[in-house]
Structure formats: structure tokens, C-alpha cells
Amino acid sequence: MLTGAGRQAMDNRISDLKAMTAHHPHVADFALDVPLGAVVLDDLDEHGPTSDVWTPLAGGTPRPWTEL
């Protein structure tokens, strides 16, 4: 859950987390077994956790937390 900066900074942070997941073998392996996702707190507050606000860090489009 990310907060404390503007939209562009939050999008950059999510991109950085996705890149870290892809480039670190232990994290990539971990992501195969444990769903990893990031969300911006403002989106979570506005749309709720079951909306398409969670970005899977292993790749893919935003989705509800139950579908990570």
C-alpha cells in the first residue's frame, strides 16, 4: 500500500517494485507461490479492495486483491 506522494511518484514506485520482482530471482520465485501486489491508498479508499486497484508485481493488469 503506497501513499505520501503524487500520482506519478506512486506509479513510478509500482514500476520499480515490478522491476525488482522480475530481476531478483528469489523474489521472482517467491512471487510464483505468494501473490504480490501494490496499491495506492487513495485508489483503495475511493474504489475499495475488491475493485481493479491492485497491480500484480509479477505482471499483469490491475485487479481485485482476491485475484492477485
N, CA, C, O and CB atoms as a CASP TS submission, in Angstrom:
PFRMAT TS
TARGET T0000
AUTHOR 0000-0000-0000
METHOD Language model
MODEL 1
PARENT N/A
ATOM      1  N   MET     1       0.853  -1.143   0.000  1.00  0.00           N
ATOM      2  CA  MET     1       0.000   0.000   0.000  1.00  0.00           C
ATOM      3  C   MET     1       0.912   1.223   0.000  1.00  0.00           C
ATOM      4  O   MET     1       1.760   1.382   0.878  1.00  0.00           O
ATOM      5  CB  MET     1      -0.978  -0.012   1.215  1.00  0.00           C
ATOM      6  N   LEU     2       0.725   2.078  -0.995  1.00  0.00           N
ATOM      7  CA  LEU     2       1.587   3.236  -1.163  1.00  0.00           C
ATOM      8  C   LEU     2       0.816   4.525  -0.921  1.00  0.00           C
ATOM      9  O   LEU     2      -0.349   4.650  -1.297  1.00  0.00           O
ATOM     10  CB  LEU     2       2.204   3.243  -2.558  1.00  0.00           C
ATOM     11  N   THR     3       1.482   5.471  -0.293  1.00  0.00           N
ATOM     12  CA  THR     3       0.882   6.767  -0.025  1.00  0.00           C
ATOM     13  C   THR     3       2.004   7.778   0.206  1.00  0.00           C
ATOM     14  O   THR     3       3.175   7.410   0.303  1.00  0.00           O
ATOM     15  CB  THR     3      -0.083   6.699   1.203  1.00  0.00           C
ATOM     16  N   GLY     4       1.638   9.034   0.292  1.00  0.00           N
ATOM     17  CA  GLY     4       2.611  10.046   0.667  1.00  0.00           C
ATOM     18  C   GLY     4       3.284  10.766  -0.480  1.00  0.00           C
ATOM     19  O   GLY     4       4.273  11.470  -0.272  1.00  0.00           O
ATOM     20  N   ALA     5       2.761  10.603  -1.704  1.00  0.00           N
ATOM     21  CA  ALA     5       3.353  11.289  -2.855  1.00  0.00           C
ATOM     22  C   ALA     5       2.277  11.443  -3.930  1.00  0.00           C
ATOM     23  O   ALA     5       1.171  10.922  -3.789  1.00  0.00           O
ATOM     24  CB  ALA     5       4.598  10.504  -3.411  1.00  0.00           C
ATOM     25  N   GLY     6       2.605  12.150  -4.983  1.00  0.00           N
ATOM     26  CA  GLY     6       1.669  12.353  -6.085  1.00  0.00           C
ATOM     27  C   GLY     6       1.505  11.105  -6.940  1.00  0.00           C
ATOM     28  O   GLY     6       2.218  10.118  -6.761  1.00  0.00           O
ATOM     29  N   ARG     7       0.568  11.159  -7.859  1.00  0.00           N
ATOM     30  CA  ARG     7       0.242  10.016  -8.714  1.00  0.00           C
ATOM     31  C   ARG     7       1.460   9.521  -9.499  1.00  0.00           C
ATOM     32  O   ARG     7       1.700   8.315  -9.554  1.00  0.00           O
ATOM     33  CB  ARG     7      -0.879  10.391  -9.681  1.00  0.00           C
ATOM     34  N   GLN     8       2.221  10.413 -10.096  1.00  0.00           N
ATOM     35  CA  GLN     8       3.372   9.991 -10.896  1.00  0.00           C
ATOM     36  C   GLN     8       4.401   9.264 -10.029  1.00  0.00           C
ATOM     37  O   GLN     8       4.963   8.250 -10.444  1.00  0.00           O
ATOM     38  CB  GLN     8       4.021  11.206 -11.585  1.00  0.00           C
ATOM     39  N   ALA     9       4.644   9.778  -8.838  1.00  0.00           N
ATOM     40  CA  ALA     9       5.588   9.116  -7.926  1.00  0.00           C
ATOM     41  C   ALA     9       5.077   7.730  -7.539  1.00  0.00           C
ATOM     42  O   ALA     9       5.861   6.784  -7.465  1.00  0.00           O
ATOM     43  CB  ALA     9       5.813   9.972  -6.658  1.00  0.00           C
ATOM     44  N   MET    10       3.778   7.599  -7.292  1.00  0.00           N
ATOM     45  CA  MET    10       3.201   6.300  -6.937  1.00  0.00           C
ATOM     46  C   MET    10       3.329   5.322  -8.104  1.00  0.00           C
ATOM     47  O   MET    10       3.683   4.160  -7.907  1.00  0.00           O
ATOM     48  CB  MET    10       1.719   6.456  -6.528  1.00  0.00           C
ATOM     49  N   ASP    11       3.040   5.795  -9.322  1.00  0.00           N
ATOM     50  CA  ASP    11       3.181   4.936 -10.498  1.00  0.00           C
ATOM     51  C   ASP    11       4.630   4.505 -10.682  1.00  0.00           C
ATOM     52  O   ASP    11       4.897   3.361 -11.049  1.00  0.00           O
ATOM     53  CB  ASP    11       2.681   5.658 -11.758  1.00  0.00           C
ATOM     54  N   ASN    12       5.561   5.410 -10.430  1.00  0.00           N
ATOM     55  CA  ASN    12       6.982   5.068 -10.524  1.00  0.00           C
ATOM     56  C   ASN    12       7.372   4.035  -9.473  1.00  0.00           C
ATOM     57  O   ASN    12       8.152   3.124  -9.752  1.00  0.00           O
ATOM     58  CB  ASN    12       7.845   6.324 -10.367  1.00  0.00           C
ATOM     59  N   ARG    13       6.839   4.175  -8.281  1.00  0.00           N
ATOM     60  CA  ARG    13       7.149   3.213  -7.216  1.00  0.00           C
ATOM     61  C   ARG    13       6.637   1.824  -7.584  1.00  0.00           C
ATOM     62  O   ARG    13       7.322   0.824  -7.367  1.00  0.00           O
ATOM     63  CB  ARG    13       6.532   3.669  -5.875  1.00  0.00           C
ATOM     64  N   ILE    14       5.435   1.770  -8.139  1.00  0.00           N
ATOM     65  CA  ILE    14       4.884   0.475  -8.556  1.00  0.00           C
ATOM     66  C   ILE    14       5.734  -0.117  -9.669  1.00  0.00           C
ATOM     67  O   ILE    14       6.010  -1.317  -9.660  1.00  0.00           O
ATOM     68  CB  ILE    14       3.414   0.623  -9.023  1.00  0.00           C
ATOM     69  N   SER    15       6.150   0.690 -10.616  1.00  0.00           N
ATOM     70  CA  SER    15       7.035   0.206 -11.689  1.00  0.00           C
ATOM     71  C   SER    15       8.345  -0.322 -11.117  1.00  0.00           C
ATOM     72  O   SER    15       8.844  -1.358 -11.557  1.00  0.00           O
ATOM     73  CB  SER    15       7.321   1.330 -12.705  1.00  0.00           C
ATOM     74  N   ASP    16       8.898   0.381 -10.147  1.00  0.00           N
ATOM     75  CA  ASP    16      10.133  -0.070  -9.506  1.00  0.00           C
ATOM     76  C   ASP    16       9.939  -1.414  -8.797  1.00  0.00           C
ATOM     77  O   ASP    16      10.802  -2.288  -8.871  1.00  0.00           O
ATOM     78  CB  ASP    16      10.623   0.982  -8.507  1.00  0.00           C
ATOM     79  N   LEU    17       8.814  -1.574  -8.116  1.00  0.00           N
ATOM     80  CA  LEU    17       8.532  -2.832  -7.423  1.00  0.00           C
ATOM     81  C   LEU    17       8.368  -3.979  -8.419  1.00  0.00           C
ATOM     82  O   LEU    17       8.841  -5.088  -8.172  1.00  0.00           O
ATOM     83  CB  LEU    17       7.268  -2.696  -6.559  1.00  0.00           C
ATOM     84  N   LYS    18       7.701  -3.719  -9.540  1.00  0.00           N
ATOM     85  CA  LYS    18       7.551  -4.740 -10.573  1.00  0.00           C
ATOM     86  C   LYS    18       8.911  -5.127 -11.149  1.00  0.00           C
ATOM     87  O   LYS    18       9.181  -6.308 -11.366  1.00  0.00           O
ATOM     88  CB  LYS    18       6.620  -4.241 -11.692  1.00  0.00           C
ATOM     89  N   ALA    19       9.762  -4.141 -11.394  1.00  0.00           N
ATOM     90  CA  ALA    19      11.096  -4.420 -11.926  1.00  0.00           C
ATOM     91  C   ALA    19      11.922  -5.222 -10.933  1.00  0.00           C
ATOM     92  O   ALA    19      12.623  -6.156 -11.324  1.00  0.00           O
ATOM     93  CB  ALA    19      11.817  -3.116 -12.275  1.00  0.00           C
ATOM     94  N   MET    20      11.848  -4.873  -9.664  1.00  0.00           N
ATOM     95  CA  MET    20      12.578  -5.602  -8.633  1.00  0.00           C
ATOM     96  C   MET    20      12.092  -7.051  -8.570  1.00  0.00           C
ATOM     97  O   MET    20      12.897  -7.971  -8.426  1.00  0.00           O
ATOM     98  CB  MET    20      12.412  -4.914  -7.259  1.00  0.00           C
ATOM     99  N   THR    21      10.802  -7.250  -8.675  1.00  0.00           N
ATOM    100  CA  THR    21      10.247  -8.599  -8.654  1.00  0.00           C
ATOM    101  C   THR    21      10.770  -9.416  -9.829  1.00  0.00           C
ATOM    102  O   THR    21      11.109 -10.589  -9.673  1.00  0.00           O
ATOM    103  CB  THR    21       8.716  -8.550  -8.681  1.00  0.00           C
ATOM    104  N   ALA    22      10.834  -8.801 -10.997  1.00  0.00           N
ATOM    105  CA  ALA    22      11.276  -9.504 -12.198  1.00  0.00           C
ATOM    106  C   ALA    22      12.775  -9.781 -12.211  1.00  0.00           C
ATOM    107  O   ALA    22      13.207 -10.794 -12.762  1.00  0.00           O
ATOM    108  CB  ALA    22      10.905  -8.708 -13.417  1.00  0.00           C
ATOM    109  N   HIS    23      13.572  -8.905 -11.620  1.00  0.00           N
ATOM    110  CA  HIS    23      15.020  -9.002 -11.759  1.00  0.00           C
ATOM    111  C   HIS    23      15.745  -9.708 -10.617  1.00  0.00           C
ATOM    112  O   HIS    23      16.939  -9.988 -10.729  1.00  0.00           O
ATOM    113  CB  HIS    23      15.571  -7.654 -11.901  1.00  0.00           C
ATOM    114  N   HIS    24      15.065  -9.990  -9.551  1.00  0.00           N
ATOM    115  CA  HIS    24      15.685 -10.692  -8.436  1.00  0.00           C
ATOM    116  C   HIS    24      15.140 -12.116  -8.384  1.00  0.00           C
ATOM    117  O   HIS    24      13.966 -12.317  -8.071  1.00  0.00           O
ATOM    118  CB  HIS    24      15.427  -9.947  -7.093  1.00  0.00           C
ATOM    119  N   PRO    25      15.972 -13.099  -8.684  1.00  0.00           N
ATOM    120  CA  PRO    25      15.490 -14.480  -8.788  1.00  0.00           C
ATOM    121  C   PRO    25      14.728 -14.985  -7.567  1.00  0.00           C
ATOM    122  O   PRO    25      13.724 -15.679  -7.723  1.00  0.00           O
ATOM    123  CB  PRO    25      16.641 -15.380  -9.035  1.00  0.00           C
ATOM    124  N   HIS    26      15.174 -14.658  -6.368  1.00  0.00           N
ATOM    125  CA  HIS    26      14.487 -15.148  -5.164  1.00  0.00           C
ATOM    126  C   HIS    26      13.099 -14.527  -5.040  1.00  0.00           C
ATOM    127  O   HIS    26      12.148 -15.197  -4.639  1.00  0.00           O
ATOM    128  CB  HIS    26      15.318 -14.838  -3.903  1.00  0.00           C
ATOM    129  N   VAL    27      12.989 -13.265  -5.380  1.00  0.00           N
ATOM    130  CA  VAL    27      11.676 -12.602  -5.312  1.00  0.00           C
ATOM    131  C   VAL    27      10.766 -13.144  -6.405  1.00  0.00           C
ATOM    132  O   VAL    27       9.583 -13.381  -6.163  1.00  0.00           O
ATOM    133  CB  VAL    27      11.823 -11.061  -5.448  1.00  0.00           C
ATOM    134  N   ALA    28      11.304 -13.340  -7.602  1.00  0.00           N
ATOM    135  CA  ALA    28      10.508 -13.892  -8.702  1.00  0.00           C
ATOM    136  C   ALA    28       9.988 -15.285  -8.343  1.00  0.00           C
ATOM    137  O   ALA    28       8.826 -15.601  -8.598  1.00  0.00           O
ATOM    138  CB  ALA    28      11.346 -13.952 -10.001  1.00  0.00           C
ATOM    139  N   ASP    29      10.845 -16.112  -7.755  1.00  0.00           N
ATOM    140  CA  ASP    29      10.407 -17.444  -7.316  1.00  0.00           C
ATOM    141  C   ASP    29       9.347 -17.349  -6.231  1.00  0.00           C
ATOM    142  O   ASP    29       8.358 -18.082  -6.255  1.00  0.00           O
ATOM    143  CB  ASP    29      11.598 -18.258  -6.806  1.00  0.00           C
ATOM    144  N   PHE    30       9.552 -16.451  -5.286  1.00  0.00           N
ATOM    145  CA  PHE    30       8.587 -16.239  -4.203  1.00  0.00           C
ATOM    146  C   PHE    30       7.227 -15.833  -4.772  1.00  0.00           C
ATOM    147  O   PHE    30       6.185 -16.280  -4.292  1.00  0.00           O
ATOM    148  CB  PHE    30       9.100 -15.159  -3.221  1.00  0.00           C
ATOM    149  N   ALA    31       7.249 -14.973  -5.813  1.00  0.00           N
ATOM    150  CA  ALA    31       6.005 -14.471  -6.419  1.00  0.00           C
ATOM    151  C   ALA    31       5.218 -15.569  -7.117  1.00  0.00           C
ATOM    152  O   ALA    31       4.024 -15.408  -7.367  1.00  0.00           O
ATOM    153  CB  ALA    31       6.317 -13.364  -7.414  1.00  0.00           C
ATOM    154  N   LEU    32       5.867 -16.681  -7.434  1.00  0.00           N
ATOM    155  CA  LEU    32       5.147 -17.808  -8.030  1.00  0.00           C
ATOM    156  C   LEU    32       4.233 -18.475  -7.016  1.00  0.00           C
ATOM    157  O   LEU    32       3.200 -19.037  -7.379  1.00  0.00           O
ATOM    158  CB  LEU    32       6.130 -18.832  -8.596  1.00  0.00           C
ATOM    159  N   ASP    33       4.612 -18.412  -5.742  1.00  0.00           N
ATOM    160  CA  ASP    33       3.849 -19.065  -4.682  1.00  0.00           C
ATOM    161  C   ASP    33       2.997 -18.103  -3.855  1.00  0.00           C
ATOM    162  O   ASP    33       1.941 -18.475  -3.342  1.00  0.00           O
ATOM    163  CB  ASP    33       4.785 -19.798  -3.774  1.00  0.00           C
ATOM    164  N   VAL    34       3.463 -16.878  -3.735  1.00  0.00           N
ATOM    165  CA  VAL    34       2.772 -15.887  -2.913  1.00  0.00           C
ATOM    166  C   VAL    34       2.407 -14.689  -3.785  1.00  0.00           C
ATOM    167  O   VAL    34       3.296 -14.039  -4.335  1.00  0.00           O
ATOM    168  CB  VAL    34       3.654 -15.446  -1.703  1.00  0.00           C
ATOM    169  N   PRO    35       1.113 -14.384  -3.921  1.00  0.00           N
ATOM    170  CA  PRO    35       0.719 -13.244  -4.740  1.00  0.00           C
ATOM    171  C   PRO    35       1.255 -11.932  -4.159  1.00  0.00           C
ATOM    172  O   PRO    35       1.042 -11.626  -2.985  1.00  0.00           O
ATOM    173  CB  PRO    35      -0.807 -13.184  -4.861  1.00  0.00           C
ATOM    174  N   LEU    36       1.942 -11.178  -4.986  1.00  0.00           N
ATOM    175  CA  LEU    36       2.479  -9.884  -4.568  1.00  0.00           C
ATOM    176  C   LEU    36       1.759  -8.792  -5.347  1.00  0.00           C
ATOM    177  O   LEU    36       1.623  -8.877  -6.568  1.00  0.00           O
ATOM    178  CB  LEU    36       4.026  -9.809  -4.794  1.00  0.00           C
ATOM    179  N   GLY    37       1.301  -7.772  -4.644  1.00  0.00           N
ATOM    180  CA  GLY    37       0.608  -6.679  -5.306  1.00  0.00           C
ATOM    181  C   GLY    37       0.868  -5.359  -4.622  1.00  0.00           C
ATOM    182  O   GLY    37       1.257  -5.305  -3.455  1.00  0.00           O
ATOM    183  N   ALA    38       0.648  -4.301  -5.368  1.00  0.00           N
ATOM    184  CA  ALA    38       0.790  -2.945  -4.839  1.00  0.00           C
ATOM    185  C   ALA    38      -0.481  -2.166  -5.155  1.00  0.00           C
ATOM    186  O   ALA    38      -1.146  -2.402  -6.163  1.00  0.00           O
ATOM    187  CB  ALA    38       2.047  -2.231  -5.437  1.00  0.00           C
ATOM    188  N   VAL    39      -0.794  -1.237  -4.266  1.00  0.00           N
ATOM    189  CA  VAL    39      -1.978  -0.404  -4.444  1.00  0.00           C
ATOM    190  C   VAL    39      -1.681   0.983  -3.886  1.00  0.00           C
ATOM    191  O   VAL    39      -0.915   1.137  -2.935  1.00  0.00           O
ATOM    192  CB  VAL    39      -3.226  -1.035  -3.744  1.00  0.00           C
ATOM    193  N   VAL    40      -2.295   1.976  -4.492  1.00  0.00           N
ATOM    194  CA  VAL    40      -2.204   3.351  -3.991  1.00  0.00           C
ATOM    195  C   VAL    40      -3.371   3.546  -3.017  1.00  0.00           C
ATOM    196  O   VAL    40      -4.520   3.253  -3.345  1.00  0.00           O
ATOM    197  CB  VAL    40      -2.245   4.419  -5.179  1.00  0.00           C
ATOM    198  N   LEU    41      -3.064   4.037  -1.833  1.00  0.00           N
ATOM    199  CA  LEU    41      -4.070   4.176  -0.784  1.00  0.00           C
ATOM    200  C   LEU    41      -5.280   4.985  -1.253  1.00  0.00           C
ATOM    201  O   LEU    41      -6.415   4.631  -0.934  1.00  0.00           O
ATOM    202  CB  LEU    41      -3.456   4.832   0.443  1.00  0.00           C
ATOM    203  N   ASP    42      -5.057   6.056  -2.000  1.00  0.00           N
ATOM    204  CA  ASP    42      -6.190   6.865  -2.481  1.00  0.00           C
ATOM    205  C   ASP    42      -7.136   6.036  -3.349  1.00  0.00           C
ATOM    206  O   ASP    42      -8.354   6.189  -3.252  1.00  0.00           O
ATOM    207  CB  ASP    42      -5.682   8.080  -3.278  1.00  0.00           C
ATOM    208  N   ASP    43      -6.591   5.162  -4.193  1.00  0.00           N
ATOM    209  CA  ASP    43      -7.427   4.300  -5.034  1.00  0.00           C
ATOM    210  C   ASP    43      -8.193   3.298  -4.187  1.00  0.00           C
ATOM    211  O   ASP    43      -9.363   3.016  -4.444  1.00  0.00           O
ATOM    212  CB  ASP    43      -6.571   3.565  -6.074  1.00  0.00           C
ATOM    213  N   LEU    44      -7.525   2.765  -3.181  1.00  0.00           N
ATOM    214  CA  LEU    44      -8.164   1.816  -2.284  1.00  0.00           C
ATOM    215  C   LEU    44      -9.315   2.475  -1.534  1.00  0.00           C
ATOM    216  O   LEU    44     -10.394   1.895  -1.409  1.00  0.00           O
ATOM    217  CB  LEU    44      -7.145   1.242  -1.299  1.00  0.00           C
ATOM    218  N   ASP    45      -9.084   3.684  -1.036  1.00  0.00           N
ATOM    219  CA  ASP    45     -10.140   4.427  -0.332  1.00  0.00           C
ATOM    220  C   ASP    45     -11.311   4.744  -1.249  1.00  0.00           C
ATOM    221  O   ASP    45     -12.470   4.622  -0.851  1.00  0.00           O
ATOM    222  CB  ASP    45      -9.579   5.723   0.252  1.00  0.00           C
ATOM    223  N   GLU    46     -11.010   5.147  -2.467  1.00  0.00           N
ATOM    224  CA  GLU    46     -12.058   5.581  -3.395  1.00  0.00           C
ATOM    225  C   GLU    46     -12.862   4.420  -3.986  1.00  0.00           C
ATOM    226  O   GLU    46     -14.080   4.519  -4.139  1.00  0.00           O
ATOM    227  CB  GLU    46     -11.441   6.382  -4.516  1.00  0.00           C
ATOM    228  N   HIS    47     -12.180   3.323  -4.316  1.00  0.00           N
ATOM    229  CA  HIS    47     -12.846   2.247  -5.054  1.00  0.00           C
ATOM    230  C   HIS    47     -13.070   0.969  -4.253  1.00  0.00           C
ATOM    231  O   HIS    47     -13.922   0.156  -4.613  1.00  0.00           O
ATOM    232  CB  HIS    47     -12.051   1.919  -6.261  1.00  0.00           C
ATOM    233  N   GLY    48     -12.318   0.783  -3.176  1.00  0.00           N
ATOM    234  CA  GLY    48     -12.452  -0.421  -2.359  1.00  0.00           C
ATOM    235  C   GLY    48     -11.517  -1.535  -2.807  1.00  0.00           C
ATOM    236  O   GLY    48     -11.054  -1.544  -3.948  1.00  0.00           O
ATOM    237  N   PRO    49     -11.241  -2.479  -1.900  1.00  0.00           N
ATOM    238  CA  PRO    49     -10.257  -3.526  -2.167  1.00  0.00           C
ATOM    239  C   PRO    49     -10.684  -4.547  -3.220  1.00  0.00           C
ATOM    240  O   PRO    49      -9.841  -5.255  -3.771  1.00  0.00           O
ATOM    241  CB  PRO    49      -9.950  -4.238  -0.905  1.00  0.00           C
ATOM    242  N   THR    50     -11.982  -4.629  -3.502  1.00  0.00           N
ATOM    243  CA  THR    50     -12.446  -5.606  -4.489  1.00  0.00           C
ATOM    244  C   THR    50     -12.562  -5.008  -5.886  1.00  0.00           C
ATOM    245  O   THR    50     -13.079  -5.659  -6.793  1.00  0.00           O
ATOM    246  CB  THR    50     -13.786  -6.173  -4.066  1.00  0.00           C
ATOM    247  N   SER    51     -12.090  -3.783  -6.071  1.00  0.00           N
ATOM    248  CA  SER    51     -12.048  -3.164  -7.394  1.00  0.00           C
ATOM    249  C   SER    51     -10.689  -3.446  -8.032  1.00  0.00           C
ATOM    250  O   SER    51      -9.783  -3.963  -7.378  1.00  0.00           O
ATOM    251  CB  SER    51     -12.311  -1.628  -7.304  1.00  0.00           C
ATOM    252  N   ASP    52     -10.557  -3.107  -9.294  1.00  0.00           N
ATOM    253  CA  ASP    52      -9.312  -3.331 -10.034  1.00  0.00           C
ATOM    254  C   ASP    52      -8.286  -2.262  -9.699  1.00  0.00           C
ATOM    255  O   ASP    52      -7.912  -1.456 -10.551  1.00  0.00           O
ATOM    256  CB  ASP    52      -9.576  -3.350 -11.543  1.00  0.00           C
ATOM    257  N   VAL    53      -7.832  -2.261  -8.444  1.00  0.00           N
ATOM    258  CA  VAL    53      -6.873  -1.249  -7.989  1.00  0.00           C
ATOM    259  C   VAL    53      -5.522  -1.851  -7.602  1.00  0.00           C
ATOM    260  O   VAL    53      -4.566  -1.107  -7.383  1.00  0.00           O
ATOM    261  CB  VAL    53      -7.446  -0.490  -6.806  1.00  0.00           C
ATOM    262  N   TRP    54      -5.421  -3.160  -7.515  1.00  0.00           N
ATOM    263  CA  TRP    54      -4.184  -3.830  -7.120  1.00  0.00           C
ATOM    264  C   TRP    54      -3.389  -4.208  -8.361  1.00  0.00           C
ATOM    265  O   TRP    54      -3.914  -4.851  -9.270  1.00  0.00           O
ATOM    266  CB  TRP    54      -4.483  -5.084  -6.264  1.00  0.00           C
ATOM    267  N   THR    55      -2.134  -3.812  -8.399  1.00  0.00           N
ATOM    268  CA  THR    55      -1.254  -4.161  -9.506  1.00  0.00           C
ATOM    269  C   THR    55      -0.417  -5.373  -9.101  1.00  0.00           C
ATOM    270  O   THR    55       0.342  -5.303  -8.134  1.00  0.00           O
ATOM    271  CB  THR    55      -0.342  -2.957  -9.902  1.00  0.00           C
ATOM    272  N   PRO    56      -0.546  -6.484  -9.830  1.00  0.00           N
ATOM    273  CA  PRO    56       0.270  -7.649  -9.508  1.00  0.00           C
ATOM    274  C   PRO    56       1.736  -7.373  -9.844  1.00  0.00           C
ATOM    275  O   PRO    56       2.047  -6.950 -10.957  1.00  0.00           O
ATOM    276  CB  PRO    56      -0.235  -8.894 -10.270  1.00  0.00           C
ATOM    277  N   LEU    57       2.621  -7.606  -8.906  1.00  0.00           N
ATOM    278  CA  LEU    57       4.027  -7.284  -9.104  1.00  0.00           C
ATOM    279  C   LEU    57       4.728  -8.281 -10.019  1.00  0.00           C
ATOM    280  O   LEU    57       5.816  -7.996 -10.519  1.00  0.00           O
ATOM    281  CB  LEU    57       4.734  -7.231  -7.774  1.00  0.00           C
ATOM    282  N   ALA    58       4.127  -9.435 -10.243  1.00  0.00           N
ATOM    283  CA  ALA    58       4.702 -10.415 -11.159  1.00  0.00           C
ATOM    284  C   ALA    58       4.256 -10.154 -12.596  1.00  0.00           C
ATOM    285  O   ALA    58       4.643 -10.883 -13.509  1.00  0.00           O
ATOM    286  CB  ALA    58       4.311 -11.832 -10.734  1.00  0.00           C
ATOM    287  N   GLY    59       3.445  -9.117 -12.798  1.00  0.00           N
ATOM    288  CA  GLY    59       2.986  -8.767 -14.140  1.00  0.00           C
ATOM    289  C   GLY    59       1.488  -8.905 -14.288  1.00  0.00           C
ATOM    290  O   GLY    59       0.841  -9.664 -13.566  1.00  0.00           O
ATOM    291  N   GLY    60       0.958  -8.176 -15.213  1.00  0.00           N
ATOM    292  CA  GLY    60      -0.476  -8.226 -15.468  1.00  0.00           C
ATOM    293  C   GLY    60      -1.139  -6.888 -15.211  1.00  0.00           C
ATOM    294  O   GLY    60      -0.496  -5.913 -14.824  1.00  0.00           O
ATOM    295  N   THR    61      -2.423  -6.871 -15.434  1.00  0.00           N
ATOM    296  CA  THR    61      -3.197  -5.646 -15.287  1.00  0.00           C
ATOM    297  C   THR    61      -3.793  -5.553 -13.886  1.00  0.00           C
ATOM    298  O   THR    61      -3.924  -6.570 -13.204  1.00  0.00           O
ATOM    299  CB  THR    61      -4.305  -5.581 -16.344  1.00  0.00           C
ATOM    300  N   PRO    62      -4.153  -4.356 -13.452  1.00  0.00           N
ATOM    301  CA  PRO    62      -4.766  -4.197 -12.126  1.00  0.00           C
ATOM    302  C   PRO    62      -6.011  -5.067 -11.971  1.00  0.00           C
ATOM    303  O   PRO    62      -6.758  -5.306 -12.920  1.00  0.00           O
ATOM    304  CB  PRO    62      -5.127  -2.729 -11.884  1.00  0.00           C
ATOM    305  N   ARG    63      -6.200  -5.524 -10.753  1.00  0.00           N
ATOM    306  CA  ARG    63      -7.307  -6.431 -10.452  1.00  0.00           C
ATOM    307  C   ARG    63      -7.664  -6.341  -8.970  1.00  0.00           C
ATOM    308  O   ARG    63      -6.947  -5.686  -8.213  1.00  0.00           O
ATOM    309  CB  ARG    63      -6.945  -7.890 -10.835  1.00  0.00           C
ATOM    310  N   PRO    64      -8.749  -6.978  -8.538  1.00  0.00           N
ATOM    311  CA  PRO    64      -9.070  -7.025  -7.103  1.00  0.00           C
ATOM    312  C   PRO    64      -8.021  -7.845  -6.355  1.00  0.00           C
ATOM    313  O   PRO    64      -7.348  -8.691  -6.944  1.00  0.00           O
ATOM    314  CB  PRO    64     -10.486  -7.625  -6.875  1.00  0.00           C
ATOM    315  N   TRP    65      -7.890  -7.591  -5.070  1.00  0.00           N
ATOM    316  CA  TRP    65      -6.884  -8.312  -4.288  1.00  0.00           C
ATOM    317  C   TRP    65      -7.147  -9.805  -4.275  1.00  0.00           C
ATOM    318  O   TRP    65      -6.209 -10.592  -4.141  1.00  0.00           O
ATOM    319  CB  TRP    65      -6.845  -7.787  -2.866  1.00  0.00           C
ATOM    320  N   THR    66      -8.408 -10.218  -4.411  1.00  0.00           N
ATOM    321  CA  THR    66      -8.744 -11.634  -4.392  1.00  0.00           C
ATOM    322  C   THR    66      -8.288 -12.358  -5.650  1.00  0.00           C
ATOM    323  O   THR    66      -8.308 -13.588  -5.696  1.00  0.00           O
ATOM    324  CB  THR    66     -10.227 -11.806  -4.219  1.00  0.00           C
ATOM    325  N   GLU    67      -7.874 -11.603  -6.680  1.00  0.00           N
ATOM    326  CA  GLU    67      -7.439 -12.217  -7.926  1.00  0.00           C
ATOM    327  C   GLU    67      -5.945 -12.014  -8.192  1.00  0.00           C
ATOM    328  O   GLU    67      -5.475 -12.234  -9.308  1.00  0.00           O
ATOM    329  CB  GLU    67      -8.243 -11.658  -9.076  1.00  0.00           C
ATOM    330  N   LEU    68      -5.202 -11.595  -7.163  1.00  0.00           N
ATOM    331  CA  LEU    68      -3.760 -11.448  -7.339  1.00  0.00           C
ATOM    332  C   LEU    68      -3.136 -12.815  -7.559  1.00  0.00           C
ATOM    333  O   LEU    68      -1.921 -12.919  -7.730  1.00  0.00           O
ATOM    334  CB  LEU    68      -3.119 -10.746  -6.116  1.00  0.00           C
TER
END
